XYZ file of C-alpha atoms in Angstrom:
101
model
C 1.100 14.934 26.020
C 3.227 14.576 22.944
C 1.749 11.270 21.640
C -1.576 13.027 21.913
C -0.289 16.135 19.699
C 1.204 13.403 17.502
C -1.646 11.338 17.369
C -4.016 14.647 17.039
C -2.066 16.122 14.168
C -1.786 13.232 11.984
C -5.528 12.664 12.449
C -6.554 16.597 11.312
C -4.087 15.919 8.375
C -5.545 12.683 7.430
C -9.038 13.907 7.116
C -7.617 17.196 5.518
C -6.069 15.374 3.042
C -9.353 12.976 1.961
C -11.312 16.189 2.572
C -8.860 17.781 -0.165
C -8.318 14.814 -2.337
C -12.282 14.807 -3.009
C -11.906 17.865 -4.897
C -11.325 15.617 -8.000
C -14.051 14.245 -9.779
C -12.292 10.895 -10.368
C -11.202 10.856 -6.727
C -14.985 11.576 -5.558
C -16.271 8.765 -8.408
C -13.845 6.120 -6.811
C -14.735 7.075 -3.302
C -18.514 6.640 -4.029
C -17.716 3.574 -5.999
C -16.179 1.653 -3.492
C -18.380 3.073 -0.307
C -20.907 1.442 -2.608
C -19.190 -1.305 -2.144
C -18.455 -0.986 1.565
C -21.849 -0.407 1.554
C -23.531 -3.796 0.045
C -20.694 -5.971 2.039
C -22.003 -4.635 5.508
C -25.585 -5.245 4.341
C -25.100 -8.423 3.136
C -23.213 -9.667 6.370
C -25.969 -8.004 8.945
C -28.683 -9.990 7.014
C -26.124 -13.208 7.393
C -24.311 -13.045 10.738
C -23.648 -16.712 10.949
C -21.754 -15.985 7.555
C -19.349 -12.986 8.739
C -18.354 -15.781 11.733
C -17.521 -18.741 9.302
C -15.714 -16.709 7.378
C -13.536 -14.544 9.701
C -13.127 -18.685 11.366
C -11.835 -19.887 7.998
C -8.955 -16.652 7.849
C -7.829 -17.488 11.072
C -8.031 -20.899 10.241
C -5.965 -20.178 7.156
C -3.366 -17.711 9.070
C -3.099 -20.260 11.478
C -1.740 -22.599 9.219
C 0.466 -20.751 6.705
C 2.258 -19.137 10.062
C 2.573 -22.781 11.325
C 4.254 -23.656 7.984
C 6.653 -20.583 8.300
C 7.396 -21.572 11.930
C 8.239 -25.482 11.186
C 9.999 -23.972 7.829
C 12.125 -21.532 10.423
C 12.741 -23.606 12.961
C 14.112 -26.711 9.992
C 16.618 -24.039 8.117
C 17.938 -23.249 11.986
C 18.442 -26.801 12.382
C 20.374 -27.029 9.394
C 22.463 -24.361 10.376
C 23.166 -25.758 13.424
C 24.200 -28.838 11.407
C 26.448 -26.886 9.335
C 28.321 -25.097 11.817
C 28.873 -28.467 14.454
C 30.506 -30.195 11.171
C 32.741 -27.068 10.258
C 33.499 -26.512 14.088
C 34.294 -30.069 14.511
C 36.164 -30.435 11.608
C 38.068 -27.318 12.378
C 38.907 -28.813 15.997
C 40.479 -31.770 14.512
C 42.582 -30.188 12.285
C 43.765 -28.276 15.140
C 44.634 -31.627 17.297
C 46.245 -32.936 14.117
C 48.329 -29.939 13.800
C 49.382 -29.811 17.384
C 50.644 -33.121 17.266
């Protein structure tokens, strides 16, 4: 019941606030400019379906590859690490032996 309050609330005061907002004529000239814009986009796409798929296939396509980059990228500097810490952890071991000795 909360979440839907929540939810509710920030809803009314979104709208409230564009509602409010609109009360400036820049505001209002931006808004029309760009649901122009919206506007030509959609119409554009409808007329060109095939279009609208290629390109949403060719964002995916390139999210799928700059996140694989970040992943390899991730997963090398971890490996490094790794590296890092076996050569002070083994060095650190051996001056311990020598020590003891």
């Amino acid at each position: 019941m909360g979440k839907r309050k929540l939810c509710l609330g920030l809803l009314i005061g979104t709208i409230a606030g564009g509602i409010l907002s609109l009360l400036d004529r820049d505001a209002r000239n931006y808004a029309k400019s760009k649901m122009t814009d919206v506007k030509s986009g959609s119409s554009y796409y409808m007329k060109r379906p095939s279009e609208a798929v290629k390109g949403a296939k060719d964002a995916f396509d390139r999210f799928n590859t700059t996140f694989t980059k970040g992943a390899d990228n991730a997963i090398n500097a971890l490996e490094q690490v790794e590296g890092t810490l076996e050569q002070f952890t083994n060095k650190s071991d051996g001056e311990e032996l020598n020590n003891n000795l």
